[in-house]
């Protein structure tokens, strides 16, 4: 039981259904769908559609999506809803550029958005409600307006330069040059009209017709290779989840092109240590060393498996993981990494469990805050920039090329036991997500924290040669880690965000969590 003298939030408790998201309006939309007889898939899509309206800096229909779905808490199904580059992409366009990155606001950074196809696929295969009912809360928010919440306002201000880079985006998101403040009411009428069209006509309303024509015209006008054929050909793929054991549980993740494999590698590394008996400084150090080892492999080998297959079994094998554990010195930090990757920030995560214990873990993203900044004003679609993570040089598994998916940081998770789902979960925060998955699971299974306390616990992240600490961690621990050779710094912003739902099969109840780093909450009935 948590300490009620300490500032925090109690775990949410319910019996017949639960939703957890990073925005209260999205959580409410999901719960209302559940109460109206919808299932977990219906509710999750309703929630994420709302978030695309009320958290436009984080997500939207111009982004990508991944999901793990456990029907009746059974074996999970994985859906890869990420988009591909155009068929006529010039792989060598940036080969001689001074920078290694694809420009973040370029048309090459925009792969065909996969979210709408993923949502429609999930509803068609596993949902129970029609799209017009599922999209109704999002359409209402877009057309009638929504209130700006505190974290959304802070992000909007912090990342305003991205929307200022595009005149159409600035007209929509900074009317008159004015930033929204907490409590302001904003609307997205063009997006509302597009959501209505999709609700009526399905995916073809996005991947064909006026919406696709507008997006393609804008991208081609900027020098992009996108075509009507690229949009029409896009489809999501069901893929086999990958998993690894941690203590008495099995953790399922989506396979590459996401970084779920890195999360499992970190967990496999931690599993060889008595984490429960360690000091907080030792636990932070161990997580940092395990993270660095897993991310070395991620950045060297992960990409689109259709082009460069990734041997997940090898990276999770005893031989590989034992070698990582053997190199960890609990007294000394390993050498700083020469990271050859960019910062990934922008995501929303949704989890829902319904009365029949159907459980979904879903994550949707624009990549960077406000994505590429490229905005289609007639359709209200703000485009992501997932292609920014491609390597400009050829020969790398994640190099730019035609009909390719980039390496993704967004990863939904599912904790299983004895063949049953016991906790859909996700941790937002770009690069941090793989380390965040491992940290959350360790907090729950090693430290015995309830999921709300586990999500609220102070976070750390070893990345780009720096060990960042949230300011809730004591200065004494910071000094201890510095003495081991870490370049330790206080993080200038919260590290990630988390939602999770624990399924208590024995008692028939649901326990939900959404941490304080975002505006959201868990709510059930």
One Martini backbone bead per residue (centre of mass of N, CA, C, O) as a GRO file, in nm:
protein
  525
    1UNK     BB    1   0.098   0.035   0.020
    2UNK     BB    2   0.077   0.353   0.003
    3UNK     BB    3   0.187   0.668   0.094
    4UNK     BB    4  -0.043   0.917   0.205
    5UNK     BB    5   0.188   1.146   0.274
    6UNK     BB    6   0.251   1.126  -0.026
    7UNK     BB    7   0.267   1.248  -0.321
    8UNK     BB    8  -0.008   1.115  -0.519
    9UNK     BB    9  -0.163   0.824  -0.670
   10UNK     BB   10  -0.405   0.615  -0.693
   11UNK     BB   11  -0.507   0.334  -0.790
   12UNK     BB   12  -0.718   0.215  -1.012
   13UNK     BB   13  -1.059   0.076  -0.970
   14UNK     BB   14  -1.220  -0.214  -1.129
   15UNK     BB   15  -1.444  -0.447  -1.319
   16UNK     BB   16  -1.574  -0.382  -1.632
   17UNK     BB   17  -1.357  -0.143  -1.692
   18UNK     BB   18  -1.055   0.007  -1.858
   19UNK     BB   19  -0.868   0.320  -1.885
   20UNK     BB   20  -0.545   0.453  -2.023
   21UNK     BB   21  -0.420   0.788  -2.053
   22UNK     BB   22  -0.276   1.122  -2.134
   23UNK     BB   23  -0.595   1.208  -2.145
   24UNK     BB   24  -0.901   1.271  -2.011
   25UNK     BB   25  -1.078   1.276  -2.273
   26UNK     BB   26  -0.984   0.996  -2.373
   27UNK     BB   27  -1.064   0.826  -2.133
   28UNK     BB   28  -1.365   0.899  -2.141
   29UNK     BB   29  -1.426   0.792  -2.423
   30UNK     BB   30  -1.356   0.497  -2.360
   31UNK     BB   31  -1.560   0.451  -2.127
   32UNK     BB   32  -1.816   0.519  -2.289
   33UNK     BB   33  -1.787   0.286  -2.486
   34UNK     BB   34  -1.797   0.062  -2.277
   35UNK     BB   35  -2.079   0.141  -2.155
   36UNK     BB   36  -2.209   0.099  -2.460
   37UNK     BB   37  -2.066  -0.204  -2.538
   38UNK     BB   38  -1.788  -0.185  -2.602
   39UNK     BB   39  -1.468  -0.262  -2.670
   40UNK     BB   40  -1.133  -0.226  -2.645
   41UNK     BB   41  -1.090  -0.138  -2.938
   42UNK     BB   42  -1.298   0.080  -2.961
   43UNK     BB   43  -1.188   0.251  -2.719
   44UNK     BB   44  -0.898   0.300  -2.820
   45UNK     BB   45  -0.973   0.448  -3.084
   46UNK     BB   46  -1.133   0.672  -2.956
   47UNK     BB   47  -0.897   0.784  -2.788
   48UNK     BB   48  -0.681   0.836  -3.015
   49UNK     BB   49  -0.859   1.027  -3.178
   50UNK     BB   50  -0.877   1.243  -2.962
   51UNK     BB   51  -0.570   1.294  -2.932
   52UNK     BB   52  -0.538   1.408  -3.228
   53UNK     BB   53  -0.686   1.672  -3.128
   54UNK     BB   54  -0.582   1.747  -2.814
   55UNK     BB   55  -0.272   1.627  -2.909
   56UNK     BB   56  -0.112   1.748  -3.178
   57UNK     BB   57   0.194   1.715  -3.084
   58UNK     BB   58   0.176   1.385  -3.056
   59UNK     BB   59  -0.074   1.317  -3.258
   60UNK     BB   60  -0.232   1.137  -3.546
   61UNK     BB   61  -0.339   1.067  -3.877
   62UNK     BB   62  -0.025   1.145  -3.967
   63UNK     BB   63   0.067   0.871  -3.841
   64UNK     BB   64   0.159   0.600  -3.633
   65UNK     BB   65   0.119   0.233  -3.547
   66UNK     BB   66   0.094   0.013  -3.258
   67UNK     BB   67  -0.010  -0.333  -3.156
   68UNK     BB   68  -0.149  -0.518  -2.876
   69UNK     BB   69  -0.367  -0.813  -2.873
   70UNK     BB   70  -0.584  -0.975  -2.617
   71UNK     BB   71  -0.803  -1.210  -2.639
   72UNK     BB   72  -0.923  -1.286  -2.348
   73UNK     BB   73  -0.618  -1.281  -2.237
   74UNK     BB   74  -0.451  -1.397  -2.451
   75UNK     BB   75  -0.270  -1.433  -2.704
   76UNK     BB   76  -0.095  -1.213  -2.876
   77UNK     BB   77  -0.140  -0.957  -3.115
   78UNK     BB   78   0.037  -0.806  -3.388
   79UNK     BB   79   0.057  -0.459  -3.511
   80UNK     BB   80   0.185  -0.300  -3.804
   81UNK     BB   81   0.132   0.069  -3.854
   82UNK     BB   82   0.363   0.138  -4.049
   83UNK     BB   83   0.523   0.322  -4.285
   84UNK     BB   84   0.635   0.389  -4.616
   85UNK     BB   85   0.813   0.458  -4.865
   86UNK     BB   86   0.842   0.545  -5.163
   87UNK     BB   87   0.911   0.378  -5.459
   88UNK     BB   88   1.082   0.655  -5.570
   89UNK     BB   89   1.309   0.666  -5.385
   90UNK     BB   90   1.613   0.836  -5.324
   91UNK     BB   91   1.873   0.686  -5.163
   92UNK     BB   92   2.107   0.923  -5.252
   93UNK     BB   93   2.020   1.220  -5.180
   94UNK     BB   94   2.206   1.230  -4.883
   95UNK     BB   95   2.499   1.105  -4.912
   96UNK     BB   96   2.659   1.408  -4.937
   97UNK     BB   97   2.588   1.516  -4.679
   98UNK     BB   98   2.691   1.662  -4.387
   99UNK     BB   99   2.459   1.519  -4.272
  100UNK     BB  100   2.308   1.215  -4.149
  101UNK     BB  101   2.032   1.334  -4.171
  102UNK     BB  102   1.722   1.363  -4.236
  103UNK     BB  103   1.532   1.608  -4.284
  104UNK     BB  104   1.262   1.683  -4.065
  105UNK     BB  105   1.105   1.880  -4.306
  106UNK     BB  106   1.099   1.673  -4.520
  107UNK     BB  107   0.955   1.452  -4.742
  108UNK     BB  108   1.141   1.206  -4.652
  109UNK     BB  109   1.016   1.208  -4.350
  110UNK     BB  110   0.748   1.109  -4.508
  111UNK     BB  111   0.567   0.857  -4.462
  112UNK     BB  112   0.314   0.666  -4.493
  113UNK     BB  113   0.049   0.685  -4.312
  114UNK     BB  114  -0.071   0.422  -4.070
  115UNK     BB  115  -0.306   0.470  -3.868
  116UNK     BB  116  -0.579   0.435  -4.019
  117UNK     BB  117  -0.536   0.145  -4.110
  118UNK     BB  118  -0.500   0.029  -3.826
  119UNK     BB  119  -0.771   0.109  -3.708
  120UNK     BB  120  -0.952  -0.028  -3.924
  121UNK     BB  121  -0.840  -0.311  -3.885
  122UNK     BB  122  -0.911  -0.351  -3.588
  123UNK     BB  123  -1.216  -0.303  -3.617
  124UNK     BB  124  -1.277  -0.520  -3.834
  125UNK     BB  125  -1.143  -0.769  -3.663
  126UNK     BB  126  -1.219  -0.665  -3.327
  127UNK     BB  127  -1.463  -0.506  -3.331
  128UNK     BB  128  -1.822  -0.366  -3.259
  129UNK     BB  129  -1.821  -0.080  -3.380
  130UNK     BB  130  -1.879   0.187  -3.552
  131UNK     BB  131  -1.700   0.451  -3.668
  132UNK     BB  132  -1.899   0.682  -3.602
  133UNK     BB  133  -1.901   0.619  -3.295
  134UNK     BB  134  -1.595   0.620  -3.236
  135UNK     BB  135  -1.546   0.925  -3.365
  136UNK     BB  136  -1.739   1.125  -3.218
  137UNK     BB  137  -1.558   1.258  -2.998
  138UNK     BB  138  -1.349   1.375  -3.199
  139UNK     BB  139  -1.540   1.542  -3.373
  140UNK     BB  140  -1.649   1.721  -3.150
  141UNK     BB  141  -1.377   1.843  -3.065
  142UNK     BB  142  -1.298   1.960  -3.344
  143UNK     BB  143  -1.570   2.135  -3.396
  144UNK     BB  144  -1.636   2.252  -3.083
  145UNK     BB  145  -1.398   2.195  -2.898
  146UNK     BB  146  -1.111   2.236  -2.667
  147UNK     BB  147  -0.921   2.206  -2.387
  148UNK     BB  148  -0.632   2.319  -2.253
  149UNK     BB  149  -0.378   2.155  -2.111
  150UNK     BB  150  -0.086   2.176  -1.943
  151UNK     BB  151   0.107   1.992  -2.114
  152UNK     BB  152   0.018   2.095  -2.388
  153UNK     BB  153   0.100   2.389  -2.345
  154UNK     BB  154   0.401   2.335  -2.293
  155UNK     BB  155   0.464   2.198  -2.566
  156UNK     BB  156   0.369   2.421  -2.755
  157UNK     BB  157   0.582   2.625  -2.661
  158UNK     BB  158   0.849   2.454  -2.690
  159UNK     BB  159   0.754   2.365  -3.016
  160UNK     BB  160   0.681   2.615  -3.209
  161UNK     BB  161   0.897   2.610  -3.441
  162UNK     BB  162   0.773   2.387  -3.615
  163UNK     BB  163   0.507   2.550  -3.696
  164UNK     BB  164   0.661   2.807  -3.799
  165UNK     BB  165   0.781   2.652  -4.062
  166UNK     BB  166   0.462   2.655  -4.139
  167UNK     BB  167   0.208   2.840  -4.252
  168UNK     BB  168  -0.035   2.646  -4.215
  169UNK     BB  169   0.030   2.557  -3.927
  170UNK     BB  170   0.031   2.840  -3.799
  171UNK     BB  171  -0.266   2.911  -3.864
  172UNK     BB  172  -0.379   2.680  -3.681
  173UNK     BB  173  -0.174   2.678  -3.405
  174UNK     BB  174  -0.103   3.021  -3.451
  175UNK     BB  175  -0.320   3.235  -3.427
  176UNK     BB  176  -0.177   3.538  -3.447
  177UNK     BB  177   0.077   3.408  -3.284
  178UNK     BB  178  -0.083   3.241  -3.060
  179UNK     BB  179  -0.064   3.085  -2.776
  180UNK     BB  180  -0.177   2.858  -2.576
  181UNK     BB  181  -0.357   2.827  -2.277
  182UNK     BB  182  -0.484   2.731  -2.005
  183UNK     BB  183  -0.829   2.686  -2.109
  184UNK     BB  184  -0.832   2.706  -2.385
  185UNK     BB  185  -1.012   2.713  -2.698
  186UNK     BB  186  -0.995   2.473  -2.950
  187UNK     BB  187  -0.990   2.386  -3.308
  188UNK     BB  188  -1.053   2.125  -3.592
  189UNK     BB  189  -1.244   2.133  -3.860
  190UNK     BB  190  -1.090   1.980  -4.084
  191UNK     BB  191  -1.048   1.723  -3.923
  192UNK     BB  192  -1.346   1.665  -3.872
  193UNK     BB  193  -1.418   1.615  -4.171
  194UNK     BB  194  -1.225   1.375  -4.211
  195UNK     BB  195  -1.343   1.194  -3.991
  196UNK     BB  196  -1.619   1.174  -4.125
  197UNK     BB  197  -1.524   1.036  -4.385
  198UNK     BB  198  -1.402   0.786  -4.246
  199UNK     BB  199  -1.660   0.698  -4.097
  200UNK     BB  200  -1.810   0.647  -4.375
  201UNK     BB  201  -1.555   0.514  -4.580
  202UNK     BB  202  -1.294   0.474  -4.449
  203UNK     BB  203  -0.972   0.438  -4.558
  204UNK     BB  204  -1.027   0.562  -4.850
  205UNK     BB  205  -1.052   0.860  -4.740
  206UNK     BB  206  -0.726   0.873  -4.703
  207UNK     BB  207  -0.587   0.685  -4.953
  208UNK     BB  208  -0.793   0.866  -5.112
  209UNK     BB  209  -0.872   1.126  -5.277
  210UNK     BB  210  -0.861   1.440  -5.141
  211UNK     BB  211  -0.664   1.381  -4.912
  212UNK     BB  212  -0.435   1.246  -5.071
  213UNK     BB  213  -0.402   1.465  -5.284
  214UNK     BB  214  -0.309   1.687  -5.095
  215UNK     BB  215  -0.064   1.551  -4.967
  216UNK     BB  216   0.085   1.481  -5.229
  217UNK     BB  217   0.102   1.767  -5.344
  218UNK     BB  218   0.275   1.887  -5.118
  219UNK     BB  219   0.516   1.686  -5.131
  220UNK     BB  220   0.581   1.726  -5.435
  221UNK     BB  221   0.627   2.038  -5.407
  222UNK     BB  222   0.894   1.957  -5.217
  223UNK     BB  223   1.022   1.683  -5.375
  224UNK     BB  224   0.861   1.439  -5.360
  225UNK     BB  225   0.767   1.076  -5.434
  226UNK     BB  226   0.478   1.071  -5.396
  227UNK     BB  227   0.186   0.858  -5.449
  228UNK     BB  228  -0.113   0.712  -5.508
  229UNK     BB  229   0.007   0.424  -5.497
  230UNK     BB  230   0.133   0.439  -5.215
  231UNK     BB  231  -0.132   0.482  -5.062
  232UNK     BB  232  -0.303   0.242  -5.174
  233UNK     BB  233  -0.080   0.015  -5.081
  234UNK     BB  234  -0.126   0.049  -4.797
  235UNK     BB  235  -0.051  -0.174  -4.509
  236UNK     BB  236  -0.099  -0.358  -4.251
  237UNK     BB  237   0.071  -0.591  -4.015
  238UNK     BB  238   0.078  -0.901  -3.907
  239UNK     BB  239   0.277  -1.013  -3.630
  240UNK     BB  240   0.506  -1.170  -3.441
  241UNK     BB  241   0.567  -1.182  -3.138
  242UNK     BB  242   0.794  -1.106  -2.887
  243UNK     BB  243   0.983  -1.274  -2.614
  244UNK     BB  244   1.045  -1.270  -2.249
  245UNK     BB  245   1.164  -1.350  -1.946
  246UNK     BB  246   1.048  -1.234  -1.606
  247UNK     BB  247   1.072  -1.423  -1.386
  248UNK     BB  248   0.724  -1.534  -1.390
  249UNK     BB  249   0.724  -1.386  -1.672
  250UNK     BB  250   0.595  -1.257  -1.986
  251UNK     BB  251   0.727  -1.045  -2.244
  252UNK     BB  252   0.562  -0.858  -2.490
  253UNK     BB  253   0.651  -0.765  -2.831
  254UNK     BB  254   0.733  -0.595  -3.096
  255UNK     BB  255   0.899  -0.622  -3.368
  256UNK     BB  256   1.088  -0.538  -3.594
  257UNK     BB  257   1.108  -0.190  -3.642
  258UNK     BB  258   1.115  -0.189  -3.349
  259UNK     BB  259   1.242  -0.165  -2.990
  260UNK     BB  260   1.145  -0.420  -2.824
  261UNK     BB  261   1.406  -0.589  -2.825
  262UNK     BB  262   1.563  -0.399  -2.635
  263UNK     BB  263   1.384  -0.439  -2.390
  264UNK     BB  264   1.439  -0.746  -2.363
  265UNK     BB  265   1.746  -0.723  -2.328
  266UNK     BB  266   1.738  -0.569  -2.064
  267UNK     BB  267   1.574  -0.774  -1.901
  268UNK     BB  268   1.768  -1.012  -1.937
  269UNK     BB  269   1.998  -0.874  -1.790
  270UNK     BB  270   1.857  -0.816  -1.513
  271UNK     BB  271   1.781  -1.122  -1.445
  272UNK     BB  272   2.096  -1.181  -1.343
  273UNK     BB  273   2.003  -1.006  -1.094
  274UNK     BB  274   1.963  -0.879  -0.756
  275UNK     BB  275   1.765  -0.620  -0.753
  276UNK     BB  276   1.609  -0.613  -0.481
  277UNK     BB  277   1.893  -0.582  -0.298
  278UNK     BB  278   1.955  -0.318  -0.408
  279UNK     BB  279   2.044  -0.020  -0.447
  280UNK     BB  280   1.959   0.258  -0.612
  281UNK     BB  281   2.232   0.306  -0.746
  282UNK     BB  282   2.267   0.019  -0.859
  283UNK     BB  283   2.012   0.015  -1.034
  284UNK     BB  284   2.087   0.251  -1.214
  285UNK     BB  285   2.354   0.141  -1.319
  286UNK     BB  286   2.247  -0.122  -1.443
  287UNK     BB  287   2.045   0.006  -1.640
  288UNK     BB  288   2.256   0.170  -1.795
  289UNK     BB  289   2.430  -0.070  -1.896
  290UNK     BB  290   2.202  -0.230  -2.037
  291UNK     BB  291   2.118  -0.005  -2.229
  292UNK     BB  292   2.379   0.038  -2.385
  293UNK     BB  293   2.399  -0.249  -2.498
  294UNK     BB  294   2.124  -0.257  -2.652
  295UNK     BB  295   2.168   0.009  -2.826
  296UNK     BB  296   2.399  -0.086  -2.992
  297UNK     BB  297   2.235  -0.298  -3.147
  298UNK     BB  298   2.006  -0.127  -3.249
  299UNK     BB  299   2.188   0.086  -3.418
  300UNK     BB  300   2.324  -0.151  -3.600
  301UNK     BB  301   2.050  -0.363  -3.678
  302UNK     BB  302   1.792  -0.200  -3.692
  303UNK     BB  303   1.496  -0.243  -3.906
  304UNK     BB  304   1.367  -0.355  -4.188
  305UNK     BB  305   1.289  -0.693  -4.216
  306UNK     BB  306   1.226  -0.698  -4.530
  307UNK     BB  307   1.539  -0.615  -4.582
  308UNK     BB  308   1.663  -0.664  -4.269
  309UNK     BB  309   1.693  -0.914  -4.087
  310UNK     BB  310   1.619  -1.000  -3.741
  311UNK     BB  311   1.774  -1.193  -3.479
  312UNK     BB  312   1.612  -1.228  -3.194
  313UNK     BB  313   1.718  -1.494  -3.071
  314UNK     BB  314   2.012  -1.403  -3.046
  315UNK     BB  315   1.969  -1.142  -2.863
  316UNK     BB  316   1.820  -1.355  -2.638
  317UNK     BB  317   2.043  -1.526  -2.576
  318UNK     BB  318   2.253  -1.655  -2.350
  319UNK     BB  319   2.516  -1.586  -2.491
  320UNK     BB  320   2.464  -1.284  -2.531
  321UNK     BB  321   2.372  -1.201  -2.240
  322UNK     BB  322   2.616  -1.309  -2.082
  323UNK     BB  323   2.817  -1.112  -2.213
  324UNK     BB  324   2.693  -0.858  -2.098
  325UNK     BB  325   2.707  -0.925  -1.796
  326UNK     BB  326   3.024  -0.967  -1.787
  327UNK     BB  327   3.079  -0.646  -1.860
  328UNK     BB  328   2.962  -0.563  -1.589
  329UNK     BB  329   3.048  -0.296  -1.368
  330UNK     BB  330   2.940  -0.192  -1.054
  331UNK     BB  331   3.182   0.043  -1.023
  332UNK     BB  332   3.177   0.099  -1.346
  333UNK     BB  333   3.152   0.278  -1.619
  334UNK     BB  334   3.111   0.270  -1.928
  335UNK     BB  335   3.160   0.382  -2.213
  336UNK     BB  336   3.066   0.613  -2.405
  337UNK     BB  337   2.851   0.677  -2.650
  338UNK     BB  338   2.839   0.695  -3.014
  339UNK     BB  339   2.578   0.830  -3.117
  340UNK     BB  340   2.376   0.742  -3.429
  341UNK     BB  341   2.123   0.938  -3.348
  342UNK     BB  342   1.806   1.055  -3.278
  343UNK     BB  343   1.552   1.230  -3.147
  344UNK     BB  344   1.273   1.083  -2.977
  345UNK     BB  345   0.938   1.197  -2.859
  346UNK     BB  346   0.638   1.151  -3.005
  347UNK     BB  347   0.361   1.028  -2.797
  348UNK     BB  348   0.093   0.789  -2.753
  349UNK     BB  349  -0.075   0.598  -2.490
  350UNK     BB  350  -0.297   0.302  -2.487
  351UNK     BB  351  -0.522   0.136  -2.250
  352UNK     BB  352  -0.753  -0.154  -2.261
  353UNK     BB  353  -1.014  -0.314  -2.060
  354UNK     BB  354  -1.271  -0.535  -2.062
  355UNK     BB  355  -1.523  -0.746  -1.946
  356UNK     BB  356  -1.372  -0.990  -2.127
  357UNK     BB  357  -1.051  -0.925  -2.126
  358UNK     BB  358  -0.986  -0.748  -2.339
  359UNK     BB  359  -0.651  -0.645  -2.453
  360UNK     BB  360  -0.492  -0.322  -2.515
  361UNK     BB  361  -0.183  -0.208  -2.681
  362UNK     BB  362  -0.133   0.139  -2.778
  363UNK     BB  363   0.059   0.326  -3.029
  364UNK     BB  364   0.100   0.682  -3.121
  365UNK     BB  365   0.268   0.889  -3.384
  366UNK     BB  366   0.478   1.185  -3.498
  367UNK     BB  367   0.744   1.190  -3.327
  368UNK     BB  368   0.787   1.482  -3.339
  369UNK     BB  369   0.686   1.768  -3.242
  370UNK     BB  370   0.466   1.820  -3.495
  371UNK     BB  371   0.656   1.675  -3.660
  372UNK     BB  372   0.723   1.819  -3.970
  373UNK     BB  373   0.497   2.064  -4.004
  374UNK     BB  374   0.328   1.942  -4.223
  375UNK     BB  375   0.028   2.090  -4.364
  376UNK     BB  376  -0.315   2.008  -4.445
  377UNK     BB  377  -0.572   2.234  -4.455
  378UNK     BB  378  -0.826   2.083  -4.577
  379UNK     BB  379  -0.780   1.808  -4.385
  380UNK     BB  380  -0.605   1.848  -4.111
  381UNK     BB  381  -0.310   1.726  -4.167
  382UNK     BB  382  -0.044   1.620  -3.969
  383UNK     BB  383   0.283   1.534  -4.036
  384UNK     BB  384   0.511   1.326  -3.993
  385UNK     BB  385   0.888   1.215  -3.922
  386UNK     BB  386   1.005   0.911  -3.938
  387UNK     BB  387   1.231   0.942  -4.168
  388UNK     BB  388   1.451   1.079  -3.986
  389UNK     BB  389   1.581   0.791  -3.892
  390UNK     BB  390   1.724   0.765  -4.130
  391UNK     BB  391   2.002   0.688  -4.309
  392UNK     BB  392   2.194   0.842  -4.545
  393UNK     BB  393   2.361   0.608  -4.564
  394UNK     BB  394   2.459   0.333  -4.704
  395UNK     BB  395   2.422  -0.013  -4.569
  396UNK     BB  396   2.223   0.029  -4.358
  397UNK     BB  397   1.945  -0.106  -4.210
  398UNK     BB  398   1.844   0.226  -4.183
  399UNK     BB  399   1.832   0.311  -4.470
  400UNK     BB  400   1.750   0.476  -4.731
  401UNK     BB  401   1.451   0.366  -4.919
  402UNK     BB  402   1.240   0.187  -5.097
  403UNK     BB  403   0.982   0.058  -4.936
  404UNK     BB  404   1.042   0.163  -4.629
  405UNK     BB  405   1.090   0.111  -4.289
  406UNK     BB  406   1.159   0.258  -4.011
  407UNK     BB  407   1.290   0.296  -3.720
  408UNK     BB  408   1.123   0.244  -3.410
  409UNK     BB  409   1.030   0.353  -3.074
  410UNK     BB  410   0.746   0.247  -3.068
  411UNK     BB  411   0.604   0.050  -2.779
  412UNK     BB  412   0.416  -0.203  -2.696
  413UNK     BB  413   0.298  -0.386  -2.403
  414UNK     BB  414   0.293  -0.737  -2.253
  415UNK     BB  415   0.196  -0.908  -1.970
  416UNK     BB  416   0.254  -1.251  -1.885
  417UNK     BB  417   0.071  -1.553  -1.747
  418UNK     BB  418   0.000  -1.856  -1.827
  419UNK     BB  419  -0.114  -1.734  -2.116
  420UNK     BB  420  -0.193  -1.454  -1.978
  421UNK     BB  421  -0.302  -1.148  -1.950
  422UNK     BB  422  -0.186  -0.891  -1.690
  423UNK     BB  423  -0.032  -0.635  -1.864
  424UNK     BB  424  -0.088  -0.359  -2.017
  425UNK     BB  425   0.181  -0.145  -2.158
  426UNK     BB  426   0.339   0.192  -2.149
  427UNK     BB  427   0.622   0.405  -2.262
  428UNK     BB  428   0.701   0.712  -2.307
  429UNK     BB  429   0.999   0.868  -2.483
  430UNK     BB  430   1.129   0.737  -2.715
  431UNK     BB  431   1.420   0.609  -2.645
  432UNK     BB  432   1.321   0.533  -2.348
  433UNK     BB  433   1.117   0.295  -2.382
  434UNK     BB  434   1.293   0.045  -2.337
  435UNK     BB  435   1.395   0.126  -2.056
  436UNK     BB  436   1.108   0.176  -1.939
  437UNK     BB  437   1.003  -0.109  -1.949
  438UNK     BB  438   1.216  -0.233  -1.763
  439UNK     BB  439   1.167  -0.050  -1.517
  440UNK     BB  440   0.871  -0.111  -1.467
  441UNK     BB  441   0.893  -0.418  -1.432
  442UNK     BB  442   1.094  -0.403  -1.194
  443UNK     BB  443   0.916  -0.239  -1.000
  444UNK     BB  444   0.699  -0.466  -0.984
  445UNK     BB  445   0.875  -0.747  -0.955
  446UNK     BB  446   1.110  -0.652  -0.753
  447UNK     BB  447   0.967  -0.414  -0.560
  448UNK     BB  448   0.638  -0.437  -0.537
  449UNK     BB  449   0.485  -0.229  -0.693
  450UNK     BB  450   0.245  -0.060  -0.783
  451UNK     BB  451   0.167   0.075  -1.088
  452UNK     BB  452   0.158   0.369  -0.996
  453UNK     BB  453   0.424   0.376  -0.837
  454UNK     BB  454   0.601   0.270  -1.071
  455UNK     BB  455   0.537   0.518  -1.260
  456UNK     BB  456   0.628   0.751  -1.044
  457UNK     BB  457   0.900   0.681  -1.030
  458UNK     BB  458   1.202   0.763  -1.064
  459UNK     BB  459   1.403   0.860  -1.345
  460UNK     BB  460   1.635   0.718  -1.585
  461UNK     BB  461   1.895   0.796  -1.853
  462UNK     BB  462   2.108   0.638  -2.086
  463UNK     BB  463   2.236   0.891  -2.315
  464UNK     BB  464   2.473   1.025  -2.501
  465UNK     BB  465   2.681   0.998  -2.240
  466UNK     BB  466   2.428   1.040  -2.044
  467UNK     BB  467   2.301   1.058  -1.707
  468UNK     BB  468   1.973   1.099  -1.641
  469UNK     BB  469   1.796   1.281  -1.380
  470UNK     BB  470   1.555   1.314  -1.185
  471UNK     BB  471   1.484   1.544  -0.920
  472UNK     BB  472   1.388   1.314  -0.708
  473UNK     BB  473   1.671   1.254  -0.680
  474UNK     BB  474   1.937   1.235  -0.491
  475UNK     BB  475   2.246   1.379  -0.456
  476UNK     BB  476   2.394   1.128  -0.345
  477UNK     BB  477   2.339   0.950  -0.592
  478UNK     BB  478   2.472   1.128  -0.798
  479UNK     BB  479   2.756   1.108  -0.672
  480UNK     BB  480   2.788   0.802  -0.690
  481UNK     BB  481   2.767   0.786  -1.004
  482UNK     BB  482   3.003   0.976  -1.065
  483UNK     BB  483   3.219   0.793  -0.922
  484UNK     BB  484   3.173   0.564  -1.158
  485UNK     BB  485   3.177   0.763  -1.442
  486UNK     BB  486   2.936   0.926  -1.480
  487UNK     BB  487   2.750   1.159  -1.671
  488UNK     BB  488   2.575   1.357  -1.456
  489UNK     BB  489   2.230   1.478  -1.493
  490UNK     BB  490   1.981   1.686  -1.485
  491UNK     BB  491   1.674   1.687  -1.592
  492UNK     BB  492   1.479   1.926  -1.780
  493UNK     BB  493   1.264   1.688  -1.796
  494UNK     BB  494   1.050   1.463  -1.815
  495UNK     BB  495   1.058   1.104  -1.830
  496UNK     BB  496   0.811   1.049  -1.988
  497UNK     BB  497   0.537   0.803  -1.980
  498UNK     BB  498   0.246   0.621  -1.824
  499UNK     BB  499   0.060   0.312  -1.888
  500UNK     BB  500  -0.163   0.080  -1.701
  501UNK     BB  501  -0.306  -0.266  -1.664
  502UNK     BB  502  -0.414  -0.472  -1.408
  503UNK     BB  503  -0.493  -0.821  -1.400
  504UNK     BB  504  -0.711  -0.979  -1.164
  505UNK     BB  505  -0.816  -1.294  -1.194
  506UNK     BB  506  -0.902  -1.390  -0.910
  507UNK     BB  507  -1.094  -1.118  -0.847
  508UNK     BB  508  -1.198  -0.952  -1.102
  509UNK     BB  509  -0.991  -0.704  -1.148
  510UNK     BB  510  -0.887  -0.359  -1.208
  511UNK     BB  511  -0.567  -0.185  -1.251
  512UNK     BB  512  -0.479   0.160  -1.279
  513UNK     BB  513  -0.239   0.376  -1.474
  514UNK     BB  514  -0.118   0.730  -1.456
  515UNK     BB  515   0.110   0.956  -1.477
  516UNK     BB  516   0.231   1.291  -1.386
  517UNK     BB  517   0.374   1.376  -1.672
  518UNK     BB  518   0.082   1.403  -1.751
  519UNK     BB  519  -0.278   1.460  -1.792
  520UNK     BB  520  -0.376   1.188  -1.721
  521UNK     BB  521  -0.580   0.880  -1.675
  522UNK     BB  522  -0.739   0.635  -1.485
  523UNK     BB  523  -1.054   0.457  -1.578
  524UNK     BB  524  -1.347   0.306  -1.434
  525UNK     BB  525  -1.653   0.061  -1.370
   0.00000   0.00000   0.00000
